[in-house]
CSV table of C-alpha atoms in Angstrom, one decimal:
chain,number,residue,atom,x,y,z
A,21,MET,CA,-8.3,-108.7,-29.6
A,22,THR,CA,-5.6,-107.3,-31.8
A,23,SER,CA,-6.2,-103.6,-32.6
A,24,ALA,CA,-6.5,-102.4,-36.1
A,25,PRO,CA,-3.4,-100.2,-35.9
A,26,SER,CA,-1.4,-103.2,-34.7
A,27,ARG,CA,-2.6,-105.3,-37.7
A,28,VAL,CA,-1.8,-102.4,-40.0
A,29,ALA,CA,1.7,-102.0,-38.5
A,30,ARG,CA,2.4,-105.7,-39.0
A,31,ILE,CA,1.3,-105.6,-42.6
A,32,ALA,CA,3.4,-102.5,-43.2
A,33,ALA,CA,6.4,-104.2,-41.8
A,34,LEU,CA,6.2,-106.8,-44.6
A,35,LEU,CA,6.0,-104.3,-47.4
A,36,PRO,CA,9.2,-103.4,-49.3
A,37,ASP,CA,11.4,-100.8,-47.7
A,38,LEU,CA,11.4,-97.8,-50.2
A,39,THR,CA,14.1,-95.8,-48.3
A,40,PRO,CA,16.8,-96.3,-51.0
A,41,LEU,CA,14.5,-95.0,-53.7
A,42,ARG,CA,13.6,-92.0,-51.7
A,43,GLY,CA,17.2,-91.2,-50.6
A,44,SER,CA,19.3,-91.8,-53.7
A,45,ALA,CA,18.6,-90.1,-57.0
A,46,ASP,CA,21.1,-92.3,-58.8
A,47,PHE,CA,19.6,-95.5,-57.4
A,48,ARG,CA,16.1,-94.2,-58.4
A,49,LEU,CA,17.4,-93.5,-61.9
A,50,LEU,CA,19.0,-96.9,-62.3
A,51,TRP,CA,15.9,-98.6,-60.9
A,52,ILE,CA,13.7,-97.0,-63.6
A,53,GLN,CA,16.2,-97.6,-66.4
A,54,GLY,CA,16.7,-101.2,-65.4
A,55,LEU,CA,12.9,-101.8,-65.3
A,56,ILE,CA,12.6,-100.6,-68.9
A,57,ALA,CA,15.6,-102.3,-70.3
A,58,TYR,CA,14.9,-105.6,-68.5
A,59,PHE,CA,11.4,-105.7,-69.9
A,60,GLY,CA,12.9,-105.5,-73.4
A,61,SER,CA,15.6,-108.0,-72.6
A,62,MET,CA,13.1,-110.6,-71.4
A,63,MET,CA,11.1,-110.1,-74.7
A,64,ALA,CA,14.2,-111.1,-76.6
A,65,LEU,CA,15.0,-113.9,-74.1
A,66,VAL,CA,11.8,-115.7,-75.0
A,67,ALA,CA,11.8,-114.9,-78.7
A,68,LEU,CA,15.4,-115.9,-79.4
A,69,PRO,CA,15.3,-119.6,-78.2
A,70,LEU,CA,11.9,-120.0,-79.6
A,71,GLN,CA,13.2,-118.8,-83.0
A,72,ILE,CA,16.1,-121.3,-82.8
A,73,LYS,CA,13.6,-124.1,-81.9
A,74,GLU,CA,11.5,-123.2,-85.0
A,75,LEU,CA,14.5,-123.2,-87.2
A,76,THR,CA,16.1,-126.4,-86.0
A,77,GLY,CA,13.5,-128.4,-83.9
A,78,SER,CA,16.4,-129.5,-81.7
A,79,PRO,CA,16.6,-129.2,-77.9
A,80,LEU,CA,20.4,-129.5,-78.2
A,81,ALA,CA,20.5,-126.5,-80.6
A,82,VAL,CA,18.6,-124.4,-78.1
A,83,GLY,CA,20.8,-125.5,-75.2
A,84,ALA,CA,23.9,-124.7,-77.3
A,85,MET,CA,23.1,-121.0,-76.7
A,86,GLY,CA,24.6,-121.5,-73.3
A,87,ALA,CA,27.8,-122.8,-74.8
A,88,VAL,CA,28.0,-119.9,-77.2
A,89,GLU,CA,27.5,-117.4,-74.3
A,90,LEU,CA,29.9,-119.0,-71.9
A,91,VAL,CA,33.4,-118.0,-73.1
A,92,PRO,CA,32.5,-114.3,-73.7
A,93,LEU,CA,30.8,-114.1,-70.3
A,94,ILE,CA,33.9,-115.5,-68.5
A,95,VAL,CA,36.4,-113.3,-70.4
A,96,PHE,CA,34.5,-110.1,-70.5
A,97,GLY,CA,33.0,-110.6,-67.0
A,98,LEU,CA,36.5,-110.8,-65.5
A,99,TYR,CA,37.8,-107.9,-67.6
A,100,GLY,CA,34.7,-105.9,-66.9
A,101,GLY,CA,35.4,-106.2,-63.2
A,102,ALA,CA,38.9,-104.8,-63.5
A,103,LEU,CA,37.6,-102.1,-65.8
A,104,ALA,CA,35.0,-101.0,-63.2
A,105,ASP,CA,37.8,-100.4,-60.7
A,106,ALA,CA,39.8,-98.4,-63.1
A,107,VAL,CA,37.4,-96.1,-65.1
A,108,ASP,CA,34.2,-94.1,-64.6
A,109,ARG,CA,31.5,-96.7,-64.1
A,110,ARG,CA,28.9,-94.5,-65.7
A,111,LYS,CA,30.8,-94.6,-69.0
A,112,VAL,CA,30.9,-98.4,-68.9
A,113,ILE,CA,27.2,-98.6,-68.3
A,114,LEU,CA,26.3,-96.2,-71.0
A,115,GLY,CA,28.5,-97.7,-73.7
A,116,THR,CA,27.5,-101.3,-73.1
A,117,GLU,CA,23.8,-100.3,-73.0
A,118,ALA,CA,24.1,-98.7,-76.4
A,119,GLY,CA,25.9,-101.8,-77.7
A,120,LEU,CA,23.1,-104.1,-76.4
A,121,GLY,CA,20.6,-101.9,-78.3
A,122,LEU,CA,22.6,-102.4,-81.5
A,123,LEU,CA,22.6,-106.2,-81.1
A,124,ALA,CA,18.8,-106.1,-80.6
A,125,LEU,CA,18.6,-104.2,-83.9
A,126,VAL,CA,20.6,-107.1,-85.6
A,127,LEU,CA,17.9,-109.5,-84.3
A,128,LEU,CA,15.2,-107.3,-85.8
A,129,VAL,CA,16.9,-107.1,-89.2
A,130,ASN,CA,17.4,-110.9,-89.3
A,131,ALA,CA,13.8,-111.6,-88.3
A,132,ALA,CA,12.6,-109.3,-91.1
A,133,LEU,CA,14.3,-111.4,-93.7
A,134,PRO,CA,12.2,-113.7,-95.9
A,135,ASP,CA,14.2,-116.7,-94.6
A,136,PRO,CA,15.8,-115.7,-91.2
A,137,LEU,CA,19.4,-117.1,-90.7
A,138,LEU,CA,20.4,-119.2,-87.7
A,139,TRP,CA,24.0,-118.1,-87.3
A,140,PRO,CA,23.2,-114.4,-86.4
A,141,LEU,CA,21.1,-115.7,-83.5
A,142,TYR,CA,24.2,-117.4,-82.0
A,143,LEU,CA,26.4,-114.4,-82.9
A,144,VAL,CA,24.0,-112.0,-81.1
A,145,ALA,CA,23.8,-114.4,-78.1
A,146,GLY,CA,27.6,-114.3,-77.8
A,147,GLY,CA,27.7,-110.5,-78.2
A,148,VAL,CA,25.0,-110.0,-75.5
A,149,SER,CA,27.0,-112.2,-73.2
A,150,ALA,CA,30.2,-110.2,-73.8
A,151,LEU,CA,28.5,-106.8,-73.2
A,152,SER,CA,26.6,-108.0,-70.2
A,153,GLY,CA,29.9,-109.3,-68.8
A,154,LEU,CA,31.4,-105.9,-69.2
A,155,GLN,CA,28.4,-104.0,-67.8
A,156,ARG,CA,27.3,-106.0,-64.8
A,157,PRO,CA,30.4,-105.4,-62.6
A,158,ALA,CA,30.0,-101.7,-63.1
A,159,LEU,CA,26.4,-101.8,-62.2
A,160,ASP,CA,26.8,-104.1,-59.3
A,161,SER,CA,29.8,-102.3,-57.8
A,162,LEU,CA,27.9,-99.0,-58.1
A,163,MET,CA,25.2,-100.1,-55.6
A,164,ALA,CA,27.6,-100.1,-52.6
A,165,ARG,CA,28.5,-96.5,-53.4
A,166,ILE,CA,25.1,-94.9,-54.0
A,167,VAL,CA,23.2,-96.8,-51.3
A,168,PRO,CA,24.0,-96.5,-47.5
A,169,HIS,CA,25.5,-99.6,-45.9
A,170,ASP,CA,22.4,-100.3,-43.7
A,171,GLN,CA,20.0,-100.1,-46.7
A,172,LEU,CA,21.8,-102.6,-48.9
A,173,THR,CA,19.3,-105.5,-48.3
A,174,SER,CA,16.4,-103.2,-49.0
A,175,ALA,CA,18.1,-102.0,-52.2
A,176,ALA,CA,18.7,-105.6,-53.3
A,177,ALA,CA,15.0,-106.4,-52.7
A,178,LEU,CA,13.9,-103.4,-54.7
A,179,ASN,CA,16.2,-104.3,-57.5
A,180,SER,CA,14.8,-107.8,-57.5
A,181,LEU,CA,11.3,-106.5,-57.6
A,182,ARG,CA,12.3,-104.5,-60.7
A,183,TRP,CA,13.8,-107.5,-62.4
A,184,GLN,CA,10.9,-109.7,-61.5
A,185,PHE,CA,8.3,-107.3,-62.9
A,186,GLY,CA,10.3,-107.3,-66.2
A,187,ALA,CA,10.7,-111.1,-66.1
A,188,ILE,CA,7.0,-111.6,-65.6
A,189,THR,CA,5.6,-109.1,-68.1
A,190,GLY,CA,8.3,-109.6,-70.7
A,191,PRO,CA,7.9,-113.4,-71.2
A,192,ALA,CA,4.1,-113.2,-70.9
A,193,VAL,CA,3.8,-110.5,-73.4
A,194,ALA,CA,6.6,-112.0,-75.6
A,195,GLY,CA,4.7,-115.3,-75.9
A,196,LEU,CA,1.7,-113.5,-77.2
A,197,VAL,CA,3.6,-111.2,-79.4
A,198,VAL,CA,5.6,-113.9,-81.1
A,199,ALA,CA,2.5,-116.1,-81.5
A,200,TYR,CA,0.3,-113.4,-83.1
A,201,ALA,CA,2.7,-110.8,-84.5
A,202,GLY,CA,6.0,-112.6,-85.1
A,203,HIS,CA,9.6,-112.4,-83.8
A,204,ALA,CA,10.3,-109.1,-85.6
A,205,THR,CA,7.7,-107.3,-83.5
A,206,ALA,CA,9.2,-108.7,-80.2
A,207,TYR,CA,12.6,-107.5,-81.3
A,208,THR,CA,11.2,-104.1,-82.2
A,209,VAL,CA,10.0,-103.6,-78.6
A,210,THR,CA,13.5,-104.6,-77.4
A,211,VAL,CA,15.2,-102.0,-79.6
A,212,PHE,CA,12.9,-99.3,-78.4
A,213,THR,CA,13.4,-100.1,-74.7
A,214,PHE,CA,17.2,-100.0,-75.1
A,215,ALA,CA,16.9,-96.6,-76.8
A,216,VAL,CA,15.0,-95.2,-73.8
A,217,SER,CA,17.5,-96.9,-71.4
A,218,VAL,CA,20.4,-95.2,-73.0
A,219,LEU,CA,18.8,-91.8,-72.6
A,220,LEU,CA,18.3,-92.4,-68.9
A,221,CYS,CA,21.8,-93.7,-68.4
A,222,ARG,CA,23.1,-90.4,-69.7
A,223,ARG,CA,21.6,-88.7,-66.6
A,224,LEU,CA,23.6,-90.8,-64.1
A,225,SER,CA,26.2,-89.0,-62.0
A,226,PRO,CA,29.8,-89.6,-62.8
A,227,ALA,CA,31.3,-92.6,-60.9
A,228,PRO,CA,35.1,-92.4,-61.1
A,229,PRO,CA,37.2,-95.0,-59.4
A,230,ALA,CA,37.6,-94.8,-55.6
A,231,ARG,CA,41.3,-94.3,-55.9
A,232,ASP,CA,44.0,-94.2,-58.6
A,233,ASN,CA,43.9,-97.9,-59.5
A,234,ALA,CA,46.1,-99.2,-62.2
A,235,LYS,CA,44.8,-99.9,-65.7
A,236,PRO,CA,42.8,-103.2,-66.1
A,237,SER,CA,45.3,-106.1,-66.1
A,238,LEU,CA,45.6,-109.8,-65.5
A,239,ARG,CA,47.5,-109.0,-62.3
A,240,GLY,CA,44.6,-106.9,-61.0
A,241,ILE,CA,42.1,-109.7,-61.8
A,242,VAL,CA,44.3,-112.2,-60.0
A,243,GLU,CA,44.4,-109.9,-57.0
A,244,GLY,CA,40.6,-109.9,-56.8
A,245,ALA,CA,40.5,-113.7,-57.2
A,246,ARG,CA,43.0,-114.2,-54.4
A,247,TYR,CA,40.9,-112.0,-52.1
A,248,ALA,CA,37.7,-114.0,-52.9
A,249,TRP,CA,39.6,-117.3,-52.4
A,250,SER,CA,40.7,-116.2,-49.0
A,251,ARG,CA,37.1,-115.5,-47.8
A,252,PRO,CA,35.1,-118.7,-47.1
A,253,VAL,CA,31.9,-116.8,-46.9
A,254,LEU,CA,32.3,-115.3,-50.4
A,255,LEU,CA,33.4,-118.7,-51.8
A,256,GLY,CA,30.2,-120.2,-50.3
A,257,THR,CA,28.0,-117.7,-52.0
A,258,TYR,CA,29.7,-118.3,-55.4
A,259,ALA,CA,29.8,-122.1,-55.1
A,260,VAL,CA,26.2,-122.6,-53.9
A,261,ASP,CA,24.7,-120.4,-56.6
A,262,MET,CA,26.8,-121.9,-59.4
A,263,ALA,CA,25.9,-125.5,-58.3
A,264,ALA,CA,22.2,-124.6,-58.0
A,265,MET,CA,22.0,-123.1,-61.5
A,266,PHE,CA,24.1,-125.7,-63.2
A,267,PHE,CA,22.0,-128.6,-62.0
A,268,ALA,CA,18.6,-126.9,-61.9
A,269,PHE,CA,18.2,-124.3,-64.6
A,270,PRO,CA,15.8,-125.9,-67.1
A,271,ASN,CA,14.7,-122.8,-69.1
A,272,ALA,CA,16.3,-124.0,-72.3
A,273,VAL,CA,14.0,-126.9,-72.5
A,274,PHE,CA,10.7,-125.1,-71.6
A,275,PRO,CA,9.5,-125.1,-75.2
A,276,PHE,CA,9.8,-128.9,-75.2
A,277,LEU,CA,8.3,-129.2,-71.7
A,278,ALA,CA,5.2,-127.3,-73.0
A,279,ASP,CA,5.0,-129.8,-75.9
A,280,ASP,CA,5.3,-132.8,-73.5
A,281,LEU,CA,2.4,-131.4,-71.3
A,282,ASP,CA,0.3,-130.7,-74.5
A,283,ALA,CA,0.2,-127.0,-73.4
A,284,ASP,CA,1.9,-124.9,-76.0
A,285,TRP,CA,0.0,-121.9,-74.6
A,286,SER,CA,1.9,-122.1,-71.3
A,287,LEU,CA,5.4,-121.4,-72.6
A,288,GLY,CA,5.3,-117.7,-71.7
A,289,LEU,CA,3.9,-118.6,-68.3
A,290,MET,CA,6.7,-121.0,-67.7
A,291,TYR,CA,9.3,-118.4,-68.3
A,292,ALA,CA,7.4,-116.0,-66.1
A,293,ALA,CA,6.4,-118.4,-63.3
A,294,ASP,CA,9.6,-118.2,-61.3
A,295,SER,CA,9.5,-114.5,-61.4
A,296,VAL,CA,6.0,-114.5,-60.0
A,297,GLY,CA,7.3,-116.4,-57.0
A,298,SER,CA,10.2,-113.9,-56.7
A,299,LEU,CA,7.8,-111.0,-57.0
A,300,MET,CA,5.5,-112.4,-54.2
A,301,LEU,CA,8.5,-112.7,-51.9
A,302,GLY,CA,9.7,-109.3,-52.9
A,303,LEU,CA,6.4,-107.7,-52.1
A,304,THR,CA,6.6,-109.0,-48.6
A,305,SER,CA,10.3,-108.4,-48.2
A,306,GLY,CA,10.2,-105.8,-45.5
A,307,TRP,CA,11.2,-108.3,-42.9
A,308,THR,CA,14.5,-109.1,-44.7
A,309,SER,CA,16.0,-105.7,-43.8
A,310,ARG,CA,15.9,-106.8,-40.1
A,311,VAL,CA,17.8,-110.1,-40.7
A,312,ARG,CA,21.5,-110.2,-40.1
A,313,ARG,CA,22.2,-113.9,-40.9
A,314,HIS,CA,22.3,-113.6,-44.6
A,315,GLY,CA,24.1,-116.9,-45.2
A,316,LEU,CA,20.9,-118.6,-44.1
A,317,PHE,CA,19.2,-116.9,-47.0
A,318,VAL,CA,21.7,-118.3,-49.5
A,319,VAL,CA,21.6,-121.9,-48.3
A,320,PHE,CA,17.9,-122.4,-47.7
A,321,GLY,CA,16.9,-120.4,-50.7
A,322,ALA,CA,19.1,-122.5,-53.0
A,323,ALA,CA,17.8,-125.7,-51.5
A,324,ALA,CA,14.2,-124.6,-51.9
A,325,TRP,CA,14.9,-123.8,-55.6
A,326,GLY,CA,16.2,-127.3,-56.2
A,327,LEU,CA,13.3,-129.0,-54.4
A,328,ALA,CA,10.8,-127.0,-56.4
A,329,ILE,CA,12.5,-127.7,-59.8
A,330,ALA,CA,12.5,-131.4,-59.0
A,331,ALA,CA,8.8,-131.3,-58.3
A,332,ALA,CA,8.2,-129.3,-61.5
A,333,GLY,CA,9.9,-132.1,-63.5
A,334,TRP,CA,7.9,-134.8,-61.7
A,335,PHE,CA,4.3,-133.5,-62.1
A,336,ASP,CA,2.4,-133.9,-65.4
A,337,ASN,CA,-0.2,-131.3,-64.7
A,338,VAL,CA,0.8,-128.0,-66.2
A,339,TRP,CA,-0.8,-125.9,-63.4
A,340,LEU,CA,1.1,-127.8,-60.8
A,341,VAL,CA,4.3,-127.3,-62.8
A,342,LEU,CA,3.7,-123.6,-62.9
A,343,VAL,CA,3.1,-123.5,-59.1
A,344,CYS,CA,6.4,-125.4,-58.6
A,345,LEU,CA,8.3,-123.0,-60.8
A,346,ALA,CA,6.8,-120.0,-58.9
A,347,ALA,CA,8.0,-121.6,-55.6
A,348,ALA,CA,11.4,-122.1,-57.2
A,349,GLY,CA,11.5,-118.4,-58.0
A,350,ALA,CA,10.8,-117.5,-54.4
A,351,GLY,CA,13.7,-119.6,-53.2
A,352,ASP,CA,16.0,-118.1,-55.8
A,353,MET,CA,15.1,-114.6,-54.7
A,354,LEU,CA,15.8,-115.4,-51.1
A,355,SER,CA,19.2,-116.8,-52.0
A,356,GLY,CA,19.9,-113.8,-54.2
A,357,LEU,CA,19.1,-111.4,-51.4
A,358,GLY,CA,21.6,-113.1,-49.2
A,359,ARG,CA,24.3,-113.2,-51.8
A,360,SER,CA,23.9,-109.5,-52.8
A,361,THR,CA,23.9,-108.3,-49.2
A,362,ILE,CA,27.0,-110.3,-48.2
A,363,TRP,CA,28.9,-109.1,-51.3
A,364,ASN,CA,28.0,-105.4,-50.7
A,365,GLN,CA,28.5,-105.6,-47.0
A,366,THR,CA,32.0,-107.2,-47.0
A,367,ILE,CA,34.0,-106.3,-50.1
A,368,PRO,CA,36.2,-103.2,-49.9
A,369,GLU,CA,35.5,-100.4,-52.4
A,370,GLU,CA,38.9,-100.6,-54.1
A,371,LEU,CA,38.2,-104.3,-55.0
A,372,ARG,CA,34.5,-103.9,-55.6
A,373,GLY,CA,34.6,-104.0,-59.4
A,374,ARG,CA,36.9,-107.0,-59.7
A,375,LEU,CA,34.9,-109.0,-57.2
A,376,ALA,CA,31.7,-107.9,-59.0
A,377,GLY,CA,33.3,-109.5,-62.1
A,378,ILE,CA,33.6,-112.8,-60.2
A,379,GLU,CA,30.1,-112.4,-59.0
A,380,VAL,CA,28.9,-112.1,-62.6
A,381,LEU,CA,30.5,-115.4,-63.3
A,382,SER,CA,29.0,-117.0,-60.2
A,383,TYR,CA,25.4,-116.1,-61.1
A,384,SER,CA,25.8,-116.2,-64.9
A,385,VAL,CA,28.1,-119.1,-65.8
A,386,GLY,CA,25.9,-121.5,-63.8
A,387,PRO,CA,22.8,-120.8,-65.9
A,388,GLN,CA,24.7,-120.9,-69.2
A,389,LEU,CA,26.2,-124.3,-68.3
A,390,GLY,CA,22.8,-125.3,-67.0
A,391,GLN,CA,21.2,-124.7,-70.3
A,392,VAL,CA,23.8,-127.0,-72.0
A,393,ARG,CA,23.3,-129.7,-69.3
A,394,ALA,CA,19.5,-129.5,-69.6
A,395,GLY,CA,19.4,-129.5,-73.4
A,396,ALA,CA,21.9,-132.4,-73.7
A,397,MET,CA,20.2,-134.5,-71.0
A,398,ALA,CA,16.7,-133.8,-72.4
A,399,GLY,CA,17.9,-135.1,-75.8
A,400,TRP,CA,19.3,-138.2,-74.1
A,401,THR,CA,16.8,-139.1,-71.3
A,402,GLY,CA,13.8,-136.9,-72.0
A,403,THR,CA,12.7,-133.5,-71.0
A,404,ARG,CA,11.0,-134.2,-67.7
A,405,SER,CA,13.7,-136.5,-66.3
A,406,ALA,CA,16.3,-133.9,-67.2
A,407,ILE,CA,14.4,-131.4,-65.0
A,408,TRP,CA,13.6,-133.5,-61.9
A,409,SER,CA,17.0,-135.2,-61.7
A,410,GLY,CA,18.7,-131.7,-61.9
A,411,GLY,CA,16.6,-130.5,-59.0
A,412,VAL,CA,17.6,-133.5,-56.9
A,413,ALA,CA,21.3,-132.9,-57.8
A,414,CYS,CA,20.9,-129.3,-56.8
A,415,VAL,CA,19.7,-130.1,-53.3
A,416,ALA,CA,22.5,-132.6,-52.8
A,417,SER,CA,25.2,-130.2,-54.0
A,418,VAL,CA,23.9,-127.4,-51.7
A,419,ALA,CA,24.1,-129.8,-48.7
A,420,LEU,CA,27.7,-130.8,-49.5
A,421,LEU,CA,28.9,-127.3,-50.1
A,422,THR,CA,27.3,-126.1,-46.8
A,423,ALA,CA,29.1,-128.8,-45.0
A,424,ALA,CA,32.4,-127.9,-46.6
A,425,LEU,CA,32.0,-124.2,-46.0
A,426,PRO,CA,30.3,-123.8,-42.7
A,427,LYS,CA,31.2,-120.1,-42.2
A,428,LEU,CA,28.5,-119.3,-44.8
A,429,LEU,CA,25.8,-120.6,-42.6
A,430,THR,CA,27.1,-118.8,-39.5
A,431,TYR,CA,27.7,-115.4,-41.2
A,432,ASP,CA,26.4,-112.5,-39.2
A,433,SER,CA,26.7,-108.9,-40.4
A,434,ARG,CA,27.0,-107.6,-36.8
A,435,THR,CA,30.1,-109.6,-36.0
A,436,ASP,CA,31.7,-110.6,-39.3
A,437,GLU,CA,35.2,-108.9,-39.5
A,438,ASP,CA,34.9,-107.9,-43.2
A,439,ALA,CA,31.4,-106.5,-42.7
A,440,THR,CA,32.3,-104.4,-39.8
A,441,ARG,CA,35.4,-103.1,-41.6
A,442,ARG,CA,33.3,-102.2,-44.7
A,443,ARG,CA,30.7,-100.4,-42.5
A,444,ALA,CA,33.5,-98.3,-40.9
A,445,GLN,CA,34.8,-97.5,-44.4
A,446,ARG,CA,31.4,-96.2,-45.5
A,447,GLU,CA,30.9,-94.2,-42.3
A,448,ALA,CA,34.3,-92.6,-42.8
A,449,GLU,CA,33.3,-91.6,-46.3
A,450,ASP,CA,29.7,-90.5,-45.7
A,451,GLY,CA,29.4,-90.0,-41.9
A,452,PRO,CA,27.7,-92.4,-39.4
A,453,SER,CA,24.5,-93.9,-40.6
A,454,GLN,CA,21.5,-94.5,-38.4
A,455,ALA,CA,22.0,-97.6,-36.4
A,456,SER,CA,20.3,-100.7,-37.9
A,457,PRO,CA,17.8,-102.5,-35.8
A,458,SER,CA,18.8,-105.8,-34.3
A,459,GLY,CA,17.7,-108.9,-36.1
A,460,VAL,CA,18.1,-112.6,-36.6
């Protein structure tokens, strides 16, 4: 018979590893700040497309948000990566967070008008995309500096838990707030959360560039792109994620899916369901810190995402749809843990910002284009067929990319040349860290 202590030990091994929160004050501060800001962002994420739907009644108009956001994201994401390598990352994070709060204020003012205008909604969507493109490289590149090398997977899991909590509570609350109190109330909450976030960001430690890098330039961006192109493992992480999101990101058509299923009440739950799946995986993510084959996470997680989205488009029972969306979220989180760990384990500090800019494009451009694809295809073939066919295409594309870039599947942090070089770099900066346990 298994002893009680043994059962407790096995359960404890599944729980999230809290070491990064205990050991790094800056990581702890960013975690709390991100939790607050992301909750407010998710409130707006639900209210904004729903407001466009109410003003236009068109799935294409909702999907067009992705097109409006795409160019600013590409331009400012790449520039933000170069900026993060050249200036104090704390200043970038603080300035962009304040800008996002001001854009939320614009949404609030517009919603308070007797007849809200449509064009400010697209203007704010583009502005949020630009500021997010500037901010995310600074945030992402900071992780590898403030968290020890052997705790990066644990830190990624904790960050995902933070995001998923906001992604669950934000849409669920937003759906109720918009239905019973209006868009203006939802945007008011968003403004308040960003105000608190700015105050917390002011307490971050300075994060100057690792060395005297040149000013942000096209040449520096090209240098980062060449490095990424020369690394098949990195290319695999970018390509798999972009393909999965392009073909199987149906969020833009959720308002119409709820109508098709005669379940308007389920809209907030649809936006939150994938985050529930991610949260469940995150709450049992302790085992991921012992895995060393992170490319397996990327591939199998993306394939699971596509299969679950295909099933969500096929079923006509709203509860089965929600279960499928939750399963998709678990697959997406698994893939995200693999991508984040590989990026932080292999990229040298002097290129971290520029590569983080490319990372922003890899996990953001896909969803933006996916919204356009889903909206356009839903208007042409119907909402549910647009969803299930995208899931099937996602699985096929992941299989093709894995065959074309086999090094992604065989990546091992114990033997990969870039990972061992990066580990040595961190040890030279901070001193040797405790040896990591062996794993898969």
